[in-house]
Short mmCIF file of C-alpha atoms and ligand atoms in Angstrom, two decimals:
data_model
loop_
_atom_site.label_atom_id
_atom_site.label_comp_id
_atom_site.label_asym_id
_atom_site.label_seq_id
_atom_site.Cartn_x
_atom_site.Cartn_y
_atom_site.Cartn_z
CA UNK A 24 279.95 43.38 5.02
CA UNK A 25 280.73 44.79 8.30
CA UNK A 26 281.31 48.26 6.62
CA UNK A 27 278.32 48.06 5.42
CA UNK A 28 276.31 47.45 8.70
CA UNK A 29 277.95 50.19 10.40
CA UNK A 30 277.21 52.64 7.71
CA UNK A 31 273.17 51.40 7.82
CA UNK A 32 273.89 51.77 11.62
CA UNK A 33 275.14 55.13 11.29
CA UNK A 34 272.22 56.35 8.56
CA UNK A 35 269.93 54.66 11.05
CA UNK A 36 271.40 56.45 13.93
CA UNK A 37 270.97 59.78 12.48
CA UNK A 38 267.77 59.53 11.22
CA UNK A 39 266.20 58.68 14.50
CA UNK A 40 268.47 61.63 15.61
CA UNK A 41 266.91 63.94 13.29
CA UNK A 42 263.32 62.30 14.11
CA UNK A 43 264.29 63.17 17.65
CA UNK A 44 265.06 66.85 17.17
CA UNK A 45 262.04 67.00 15.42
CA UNK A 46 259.40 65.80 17.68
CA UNK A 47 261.47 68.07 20.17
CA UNK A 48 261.00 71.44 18.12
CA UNK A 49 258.00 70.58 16.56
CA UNK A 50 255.91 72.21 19.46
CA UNK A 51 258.09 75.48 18.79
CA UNK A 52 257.94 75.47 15.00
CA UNK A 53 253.74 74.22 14.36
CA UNK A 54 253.12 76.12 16.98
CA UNK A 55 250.46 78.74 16.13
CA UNK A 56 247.21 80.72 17.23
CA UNK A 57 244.36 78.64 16.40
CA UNK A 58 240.40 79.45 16.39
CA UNK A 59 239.12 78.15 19.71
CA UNK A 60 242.41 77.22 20.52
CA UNK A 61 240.53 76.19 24.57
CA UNK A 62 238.42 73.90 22.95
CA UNK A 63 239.35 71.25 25.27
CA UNK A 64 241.33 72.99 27.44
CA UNK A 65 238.65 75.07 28.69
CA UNK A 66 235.88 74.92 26.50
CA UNK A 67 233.96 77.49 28.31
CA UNK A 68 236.63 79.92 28.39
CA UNK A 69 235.22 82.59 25.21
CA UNK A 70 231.86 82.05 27.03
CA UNK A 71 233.42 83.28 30.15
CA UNK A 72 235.49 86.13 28.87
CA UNK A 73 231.78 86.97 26.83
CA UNK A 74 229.69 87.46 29.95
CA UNK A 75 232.20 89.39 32.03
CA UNK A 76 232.16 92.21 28.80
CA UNK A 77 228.13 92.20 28.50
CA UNK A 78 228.07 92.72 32.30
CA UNK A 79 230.46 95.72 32.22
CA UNK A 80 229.48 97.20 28.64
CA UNK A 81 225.93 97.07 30.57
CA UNK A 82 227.07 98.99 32.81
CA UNK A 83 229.52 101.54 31.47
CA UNK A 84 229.56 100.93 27.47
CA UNK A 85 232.23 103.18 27.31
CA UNK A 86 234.41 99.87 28.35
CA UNK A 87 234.03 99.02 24.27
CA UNK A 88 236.91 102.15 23.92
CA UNK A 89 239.16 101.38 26.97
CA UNK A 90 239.91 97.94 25.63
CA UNK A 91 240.69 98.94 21.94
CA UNK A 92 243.30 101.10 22.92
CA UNK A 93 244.77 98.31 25.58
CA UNK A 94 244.81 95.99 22.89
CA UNK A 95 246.46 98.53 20.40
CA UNK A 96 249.13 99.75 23.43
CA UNK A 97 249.66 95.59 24.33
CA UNK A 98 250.22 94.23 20.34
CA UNK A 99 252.46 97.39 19.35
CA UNK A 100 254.67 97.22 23.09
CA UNK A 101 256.55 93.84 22.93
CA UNK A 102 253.60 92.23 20.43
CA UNK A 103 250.21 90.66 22.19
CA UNK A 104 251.50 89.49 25.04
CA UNK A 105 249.69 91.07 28.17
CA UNK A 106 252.97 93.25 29.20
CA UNK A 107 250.23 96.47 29.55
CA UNK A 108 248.82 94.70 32.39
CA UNK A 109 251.87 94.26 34.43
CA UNK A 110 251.87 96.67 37.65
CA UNK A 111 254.64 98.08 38.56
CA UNK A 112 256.67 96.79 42.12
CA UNK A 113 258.45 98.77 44.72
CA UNK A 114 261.85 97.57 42.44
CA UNK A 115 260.85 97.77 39.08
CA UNK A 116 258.60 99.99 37.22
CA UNK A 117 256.08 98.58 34.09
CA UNK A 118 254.66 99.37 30.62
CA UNK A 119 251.51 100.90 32.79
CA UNK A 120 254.01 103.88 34.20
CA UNK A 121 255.13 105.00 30.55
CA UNK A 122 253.17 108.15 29.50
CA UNK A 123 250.15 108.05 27.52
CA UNK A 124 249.65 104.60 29.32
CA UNK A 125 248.84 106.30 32.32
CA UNK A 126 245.08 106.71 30.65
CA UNK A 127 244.90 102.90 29.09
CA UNK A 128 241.74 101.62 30.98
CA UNK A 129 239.67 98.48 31.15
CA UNK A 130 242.23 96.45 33.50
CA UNK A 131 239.23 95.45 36.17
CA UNK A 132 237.54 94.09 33.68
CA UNK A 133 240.42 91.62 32.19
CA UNK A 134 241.35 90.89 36.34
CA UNK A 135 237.24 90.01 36.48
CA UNK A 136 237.63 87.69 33.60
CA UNK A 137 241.18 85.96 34.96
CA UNK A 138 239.22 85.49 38.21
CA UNK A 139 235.89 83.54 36.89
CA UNK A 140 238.61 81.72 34.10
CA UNK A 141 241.26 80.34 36.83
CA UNK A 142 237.98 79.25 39.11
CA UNK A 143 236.69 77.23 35.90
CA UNK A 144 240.04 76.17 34.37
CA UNK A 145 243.26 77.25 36.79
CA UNK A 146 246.70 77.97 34.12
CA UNK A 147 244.93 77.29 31.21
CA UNK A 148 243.99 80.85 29.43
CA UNK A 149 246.36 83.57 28.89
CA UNK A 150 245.77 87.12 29.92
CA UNK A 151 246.91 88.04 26.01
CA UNK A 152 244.15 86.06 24.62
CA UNK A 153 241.41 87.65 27.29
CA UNK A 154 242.60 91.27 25.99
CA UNK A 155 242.00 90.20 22.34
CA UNK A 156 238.68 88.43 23.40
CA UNK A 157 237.24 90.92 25.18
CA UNK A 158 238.31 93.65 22.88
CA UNK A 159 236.76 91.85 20.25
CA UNK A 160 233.44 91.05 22.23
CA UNK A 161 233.09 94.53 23.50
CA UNK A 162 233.49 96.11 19.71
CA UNK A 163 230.24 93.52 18.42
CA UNK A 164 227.99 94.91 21.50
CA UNK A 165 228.96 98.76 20.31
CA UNK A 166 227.57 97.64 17.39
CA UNK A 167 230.52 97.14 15.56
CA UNK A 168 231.99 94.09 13.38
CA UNK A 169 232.41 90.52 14.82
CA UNK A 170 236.05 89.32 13.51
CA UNK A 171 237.68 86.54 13.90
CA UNK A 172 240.07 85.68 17.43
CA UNK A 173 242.04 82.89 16.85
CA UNK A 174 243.73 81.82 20.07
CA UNK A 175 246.98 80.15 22.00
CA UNK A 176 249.03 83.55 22.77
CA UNK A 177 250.84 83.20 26.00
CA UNK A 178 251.81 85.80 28.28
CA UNK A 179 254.91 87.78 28.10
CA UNK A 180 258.07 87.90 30.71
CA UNK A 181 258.80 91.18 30.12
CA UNK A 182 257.14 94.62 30.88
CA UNK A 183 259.44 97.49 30.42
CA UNK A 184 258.22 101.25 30.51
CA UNK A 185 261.60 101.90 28.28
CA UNK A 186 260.40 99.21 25.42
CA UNK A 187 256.76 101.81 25.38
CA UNK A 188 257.27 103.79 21.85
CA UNK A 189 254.06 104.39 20.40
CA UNK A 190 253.02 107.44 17.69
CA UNK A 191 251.91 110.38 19.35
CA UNK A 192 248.63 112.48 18.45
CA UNK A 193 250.83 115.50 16.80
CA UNK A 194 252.87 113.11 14.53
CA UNK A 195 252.13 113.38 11.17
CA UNK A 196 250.38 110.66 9.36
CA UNK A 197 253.81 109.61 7.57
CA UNK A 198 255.14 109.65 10.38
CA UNK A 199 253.04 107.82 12.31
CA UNK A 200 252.95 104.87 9.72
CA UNK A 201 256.71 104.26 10.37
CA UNK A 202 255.74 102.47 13.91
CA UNK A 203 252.63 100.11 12.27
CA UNK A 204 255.06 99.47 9.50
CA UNK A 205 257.65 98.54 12.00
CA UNK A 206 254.92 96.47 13.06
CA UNK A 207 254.20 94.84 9.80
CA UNK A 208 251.13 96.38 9.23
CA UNK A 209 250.14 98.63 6.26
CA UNK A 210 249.34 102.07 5.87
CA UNK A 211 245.76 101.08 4.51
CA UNK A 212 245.60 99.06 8.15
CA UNK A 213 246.72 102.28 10.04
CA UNK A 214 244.07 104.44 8.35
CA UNK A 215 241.25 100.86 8.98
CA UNK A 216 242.39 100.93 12.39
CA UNK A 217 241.97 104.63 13.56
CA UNK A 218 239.02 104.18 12.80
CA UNK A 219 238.56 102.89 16.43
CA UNK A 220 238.50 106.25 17.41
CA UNK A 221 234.94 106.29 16.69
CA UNK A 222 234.72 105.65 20.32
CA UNK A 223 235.91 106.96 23.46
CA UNK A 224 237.59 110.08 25.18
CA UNK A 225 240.34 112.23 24.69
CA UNK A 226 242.09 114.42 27.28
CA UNK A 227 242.08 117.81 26.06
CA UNK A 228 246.29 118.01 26.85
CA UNK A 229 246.45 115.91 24.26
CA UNK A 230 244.85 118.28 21.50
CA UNK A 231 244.62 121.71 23.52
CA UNK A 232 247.26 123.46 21.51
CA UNK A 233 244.94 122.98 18.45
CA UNK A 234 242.26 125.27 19.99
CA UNK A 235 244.18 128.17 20.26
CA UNK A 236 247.76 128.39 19.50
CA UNK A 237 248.45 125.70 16.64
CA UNK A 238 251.96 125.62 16.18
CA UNK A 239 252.63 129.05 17.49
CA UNK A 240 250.32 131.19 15.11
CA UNK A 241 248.62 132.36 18.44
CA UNK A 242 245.67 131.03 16.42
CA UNK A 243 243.17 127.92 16.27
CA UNK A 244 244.60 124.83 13.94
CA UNK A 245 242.66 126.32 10.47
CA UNK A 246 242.31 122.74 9.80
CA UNK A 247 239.51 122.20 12.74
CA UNK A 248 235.95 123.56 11.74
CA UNK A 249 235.66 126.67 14.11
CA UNK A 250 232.23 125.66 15.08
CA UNK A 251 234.21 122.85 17.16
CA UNK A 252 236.74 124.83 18.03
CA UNK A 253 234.33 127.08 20.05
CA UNK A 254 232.78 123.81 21.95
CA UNK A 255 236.18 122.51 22.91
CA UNK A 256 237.32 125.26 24.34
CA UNK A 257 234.25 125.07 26.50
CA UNK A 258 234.68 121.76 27.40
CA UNK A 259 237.97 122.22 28.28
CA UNK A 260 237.86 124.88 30.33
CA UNK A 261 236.02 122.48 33.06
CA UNK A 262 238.25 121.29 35.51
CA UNK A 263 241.51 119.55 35.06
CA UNK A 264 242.52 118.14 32.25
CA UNK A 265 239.18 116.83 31.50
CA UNK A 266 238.28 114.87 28.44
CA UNK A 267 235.88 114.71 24.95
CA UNK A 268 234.39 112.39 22.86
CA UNK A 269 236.81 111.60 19.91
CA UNK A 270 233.80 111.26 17.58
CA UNK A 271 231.77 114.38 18.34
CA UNK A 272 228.82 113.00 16.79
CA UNK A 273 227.85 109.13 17.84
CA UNK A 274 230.32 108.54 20.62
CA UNK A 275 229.29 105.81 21.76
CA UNK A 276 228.71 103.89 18.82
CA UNK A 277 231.06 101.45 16.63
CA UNK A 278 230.07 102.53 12.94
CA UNK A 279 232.02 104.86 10.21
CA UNK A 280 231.01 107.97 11.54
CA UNK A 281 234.20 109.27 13.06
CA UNK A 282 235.35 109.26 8.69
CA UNK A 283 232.32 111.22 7.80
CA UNK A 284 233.37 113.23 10.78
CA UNK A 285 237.11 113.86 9.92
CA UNK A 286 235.62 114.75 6.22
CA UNK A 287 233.88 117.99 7.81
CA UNK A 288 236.88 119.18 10.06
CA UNK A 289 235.58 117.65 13.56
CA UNK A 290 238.41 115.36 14.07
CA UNK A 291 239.74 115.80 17.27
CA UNK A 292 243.50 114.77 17.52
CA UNK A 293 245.66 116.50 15.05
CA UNK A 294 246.53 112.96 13.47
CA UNK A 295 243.25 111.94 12.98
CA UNK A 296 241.92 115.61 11.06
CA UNK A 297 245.19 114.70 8.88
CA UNK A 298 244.16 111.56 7.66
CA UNK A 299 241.14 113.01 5.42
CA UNK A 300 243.59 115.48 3.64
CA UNK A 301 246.97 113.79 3.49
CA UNK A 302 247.19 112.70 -0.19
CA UNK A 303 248.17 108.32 1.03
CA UNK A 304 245.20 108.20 3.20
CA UNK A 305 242.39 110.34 1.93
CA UNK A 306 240.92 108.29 -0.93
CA UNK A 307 240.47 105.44 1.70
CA UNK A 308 239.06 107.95 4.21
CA UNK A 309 236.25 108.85 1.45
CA UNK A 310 235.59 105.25 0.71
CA UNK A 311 235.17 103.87 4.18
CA UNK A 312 232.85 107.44 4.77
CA UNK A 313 230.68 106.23 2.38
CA UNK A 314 230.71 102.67 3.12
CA UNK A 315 230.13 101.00 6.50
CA UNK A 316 230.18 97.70 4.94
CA UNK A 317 233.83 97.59 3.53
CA UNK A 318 235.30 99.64 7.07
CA UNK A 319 233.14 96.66 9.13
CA UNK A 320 234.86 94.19 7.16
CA UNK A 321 238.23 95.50 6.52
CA UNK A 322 238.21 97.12 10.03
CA UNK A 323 238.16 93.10 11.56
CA UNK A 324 240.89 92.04 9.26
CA UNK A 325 243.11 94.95 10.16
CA UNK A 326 242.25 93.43 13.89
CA UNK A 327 242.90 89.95 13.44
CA UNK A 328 246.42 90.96 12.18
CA UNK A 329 246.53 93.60 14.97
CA UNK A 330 246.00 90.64 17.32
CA UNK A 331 249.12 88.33 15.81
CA UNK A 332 251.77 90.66 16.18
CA UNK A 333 254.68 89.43 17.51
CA UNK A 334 252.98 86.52 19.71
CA UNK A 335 254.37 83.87 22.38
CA UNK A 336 253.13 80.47 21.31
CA UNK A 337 253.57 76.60 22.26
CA UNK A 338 255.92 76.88 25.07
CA UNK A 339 257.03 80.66 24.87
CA UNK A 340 256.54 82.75 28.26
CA UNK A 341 253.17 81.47 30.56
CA UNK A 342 250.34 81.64 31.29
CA UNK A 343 249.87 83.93 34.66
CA UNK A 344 247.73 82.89 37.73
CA UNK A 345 247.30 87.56 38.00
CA UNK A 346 247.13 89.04 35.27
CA UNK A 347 249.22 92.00 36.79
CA UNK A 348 251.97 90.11 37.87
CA UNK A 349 254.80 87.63 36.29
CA UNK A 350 254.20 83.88 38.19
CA UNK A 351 256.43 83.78 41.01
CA UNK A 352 259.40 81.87 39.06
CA UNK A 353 260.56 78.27 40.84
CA UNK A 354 263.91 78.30 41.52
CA UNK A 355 265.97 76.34 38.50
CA UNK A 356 269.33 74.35 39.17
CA UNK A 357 271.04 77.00 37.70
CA UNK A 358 269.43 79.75 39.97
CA UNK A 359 270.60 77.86 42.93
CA UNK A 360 274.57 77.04 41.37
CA UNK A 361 274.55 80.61 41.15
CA UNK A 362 273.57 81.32 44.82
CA UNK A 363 276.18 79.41 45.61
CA UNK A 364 278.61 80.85 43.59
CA UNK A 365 277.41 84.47 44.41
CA UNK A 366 278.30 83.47 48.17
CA UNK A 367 281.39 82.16 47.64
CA UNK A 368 282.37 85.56 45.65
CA UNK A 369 281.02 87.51 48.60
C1 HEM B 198 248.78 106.65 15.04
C2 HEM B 198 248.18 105.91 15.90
C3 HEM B 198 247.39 106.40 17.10
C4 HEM B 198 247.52 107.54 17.83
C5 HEM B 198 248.53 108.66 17.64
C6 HEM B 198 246.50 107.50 18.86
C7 HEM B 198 246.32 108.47 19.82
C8 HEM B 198 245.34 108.46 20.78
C9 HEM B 198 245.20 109.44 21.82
C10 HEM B 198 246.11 110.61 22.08
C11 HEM B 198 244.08 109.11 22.53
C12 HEM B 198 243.52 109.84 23.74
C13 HEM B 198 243.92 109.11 25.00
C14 HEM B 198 243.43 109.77 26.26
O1 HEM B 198 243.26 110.98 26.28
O2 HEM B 198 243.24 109.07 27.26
C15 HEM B 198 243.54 107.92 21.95
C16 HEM B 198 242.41 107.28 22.40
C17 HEM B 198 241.94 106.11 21.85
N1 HEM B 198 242.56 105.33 20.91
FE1 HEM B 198 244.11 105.86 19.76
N2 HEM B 198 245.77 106.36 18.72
C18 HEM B 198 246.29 105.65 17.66
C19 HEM B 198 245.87 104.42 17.21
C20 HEM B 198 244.85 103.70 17.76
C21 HEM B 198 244.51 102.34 17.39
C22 HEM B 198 245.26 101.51 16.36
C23 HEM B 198 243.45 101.98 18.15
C24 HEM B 198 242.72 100.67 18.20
C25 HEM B 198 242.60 99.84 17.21
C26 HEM B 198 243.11 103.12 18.97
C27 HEM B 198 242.03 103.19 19.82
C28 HEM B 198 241.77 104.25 20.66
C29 HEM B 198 240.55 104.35 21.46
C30 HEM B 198 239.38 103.39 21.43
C31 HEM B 198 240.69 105.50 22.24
C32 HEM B 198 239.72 106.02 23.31
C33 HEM B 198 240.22 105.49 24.64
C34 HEM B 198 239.34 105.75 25.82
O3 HEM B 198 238.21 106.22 25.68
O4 HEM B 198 239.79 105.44 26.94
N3 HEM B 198 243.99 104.13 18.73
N4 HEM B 198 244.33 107.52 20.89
C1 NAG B 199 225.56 112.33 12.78
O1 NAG B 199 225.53 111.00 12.29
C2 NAG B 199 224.36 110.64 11.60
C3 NAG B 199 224.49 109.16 11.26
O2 NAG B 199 225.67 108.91 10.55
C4 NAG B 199 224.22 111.53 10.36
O3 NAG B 199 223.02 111.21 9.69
C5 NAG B 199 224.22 112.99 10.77
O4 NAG B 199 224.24 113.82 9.63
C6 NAG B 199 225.45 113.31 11.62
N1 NAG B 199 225.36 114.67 12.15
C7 NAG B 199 226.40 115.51 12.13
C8 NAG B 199 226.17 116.85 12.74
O5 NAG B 199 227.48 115.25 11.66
C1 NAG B 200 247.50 96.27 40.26
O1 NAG B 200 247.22 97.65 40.43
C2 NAG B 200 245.85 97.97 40.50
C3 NAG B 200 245.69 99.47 40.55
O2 NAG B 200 246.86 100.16 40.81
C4 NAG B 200 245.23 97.29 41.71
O3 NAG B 200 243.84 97.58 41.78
C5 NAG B 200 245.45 95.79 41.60
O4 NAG B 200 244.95 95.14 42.76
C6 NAG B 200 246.92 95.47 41.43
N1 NAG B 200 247.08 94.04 41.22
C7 NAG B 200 248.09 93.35 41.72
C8 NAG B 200 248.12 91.90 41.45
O5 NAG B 200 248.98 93.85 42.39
C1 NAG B 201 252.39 108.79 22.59
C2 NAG B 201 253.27 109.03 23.76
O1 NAG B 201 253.12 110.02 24.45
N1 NAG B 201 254.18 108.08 24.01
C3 NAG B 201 255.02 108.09 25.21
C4 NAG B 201 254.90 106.74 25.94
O2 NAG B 201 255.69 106.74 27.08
C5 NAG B 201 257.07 106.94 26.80
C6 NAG B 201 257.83 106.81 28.10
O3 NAG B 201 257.29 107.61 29.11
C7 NAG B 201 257.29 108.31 26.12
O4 NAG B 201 258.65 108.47 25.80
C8 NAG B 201 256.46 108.36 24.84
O5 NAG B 201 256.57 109.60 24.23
#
């Protein structure tokens, strides 16, 4: 009899042991991005971020491009976790200092947002979910796809210019695939997702060597209609380093032309003009030229998946007061036993 009690005391024991544990990870393993995950948090907070992008697109709609590529550089650098925003300190340098980072743009407008969002709602949004927001917000007024932005990412505690290892404009599109499959992402998603460059600038330094000495042949890349050729090398010739529109034809608009572009030899970056002849990506290339309908809605599906990589949820990192800085970190028992010990040492 007594056995037996101590055994049902025992089962009893560890099952409110394991119910325990459980209500102690579950916060780490439900944890997950959610639509309107600030519904009660900070219910105005996608209204917020909203009205900060339709005051800047109205007054520089180029802001639609600048935040694409943030969000691309931020998801495929340590996942979706705000590390782009991170400046750099007299002691340690971040993301922002790593090369083609240096022309990322659109960080005013996130700080904007962060400012109007901790007066409404102070701790409560991250910078992450701003960047996908906004990026998403600033695509629909371009006149591009609305997609869907579930939300709960939390911001990152690390921002390393070392960890910044994204595909270059001269890699091939093979190549190029290897980081987005790194990434989890397919080469269909790559192709959906370059399609971004149907907006915004690139430096010429970037694609000069295609104008007149491709690869060393002391001639143009054959690949770029010569037509083009001719009004690039105008454009570049002004000033320092200056820069083009990536679609050539409607810059400044979110639709399928830069496809229908790439299909007559006026892509601009080397990796883009590959993607209409390189035998895994052209069929898609002629299908989403010929039909804005599938590249709106595959285009937002490639961006809601964009916008999941590699995430901080439930407790994971914080949420930051400045977007370009960590939170100042409170001291932890264990920071100060260390102190101590570290004097003692001395
Ligand atoms: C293989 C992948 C990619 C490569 C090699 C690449 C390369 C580049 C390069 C070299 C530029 C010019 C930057 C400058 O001169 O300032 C650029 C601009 C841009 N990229 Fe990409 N990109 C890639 C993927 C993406 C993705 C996935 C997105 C977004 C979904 C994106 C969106 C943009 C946008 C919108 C711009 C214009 C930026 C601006 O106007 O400030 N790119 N990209
Ligand atoms: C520019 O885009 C429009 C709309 O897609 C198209 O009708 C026109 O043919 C394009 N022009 C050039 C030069 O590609
Ligand atoms: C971060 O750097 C930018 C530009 O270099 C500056 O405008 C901004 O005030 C800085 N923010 C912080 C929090 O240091
Ligand atoms: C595409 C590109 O130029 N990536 C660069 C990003 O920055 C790092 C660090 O400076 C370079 O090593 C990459 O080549």
């Amino acid at each position: 009899m007594t056995k037996m009690m101590n055994n049902n005391k025992s089962t009893t024991h560890s099952s409110l042991l394991i119910v325990f544990s459980f209500l102690l990870l579950s916060p780490c393993v439900f944890a997950q991005l959610t639509p309107n995950f600030y519904k009660v948090s900070c219910p105005n907070a996608e209204q917020i971020v909203k009205q900060v992008v339709i005051e800047q697109f109205a007054k520089d709609p180029t802001i639609t491009a600048g935040l694409l590529r943030m969000h691309f550089h931020d998801c495929f650098v340590r996942g979706c976790d705000a590390s782009i925003l991170i400046n750099s300190t007299s002691s340690k340098s971040s993301e922002k200092t790593a090369g083609p980072n240096l022309t990322v743009r659109g960080f005013e407008l996130i700080d904007e947002a962060k400012r109007r969002l901790e007066a409404a709602c102070p701790s409560k949004v991250s910078c992450a979910d701003i960047i996908t927001l906004a990026t998403r917000d600033s695509v629909v007024l371009a006149g591009g796809p609305n997609y869907a932005v579930p939300t709960g990412r939390r911001d990152g505690l690390v921002s390393n210019p070392n960890d910044v290892d994204l595909p270059g404009p001269t890699q091939s599109v093979t190549s190029a695939f290897q980081t987005f499959k790194n990434k989890g992402m397919t080469l269909d998603e790559m192709v959906l997702l370059l399609g971004a460059h149907t907006v915004g600038f690139a430096h010429c330094s970037f694609f000069s060597d295609r104008l007149s000495n491709f690869q060393g042949t002391g001639k143009p890349d054959p690949t770029m209609d010569p037509a083009l050729v001719t009004k690039l090398k105008g454009l570049c010739a002004i000033g320092s380093d200056p820069k083009v529109f990536l679609d050539q034809n409607t810059s400044n608009v979110f639709d399928n032309e830069f496809y229908r572009q790439i299909r007559k030899n006026r892509g601009v970056l080397k990796i883009d003009q590959e993607l209409a002849s390189d035998p895994s990506s052209s069929s898609l290339v002629s299908t989403l030229a010929s039909n804005p309908a599938q590249f709106f809605k595959s285009f937002g599906d490639a961006m809601t998946k964009m916008g999941k990589i590699d995430v901080l949820v439930g407790t994971a990192g914080e949420i930051r007061k400045n977007c370009a800085a960590f939170n100042p970190r409170p001291k932890t028992f264990i920071d100060s036993v260390l102190d101590i010990v570290e004097k003692i040492i001395e």
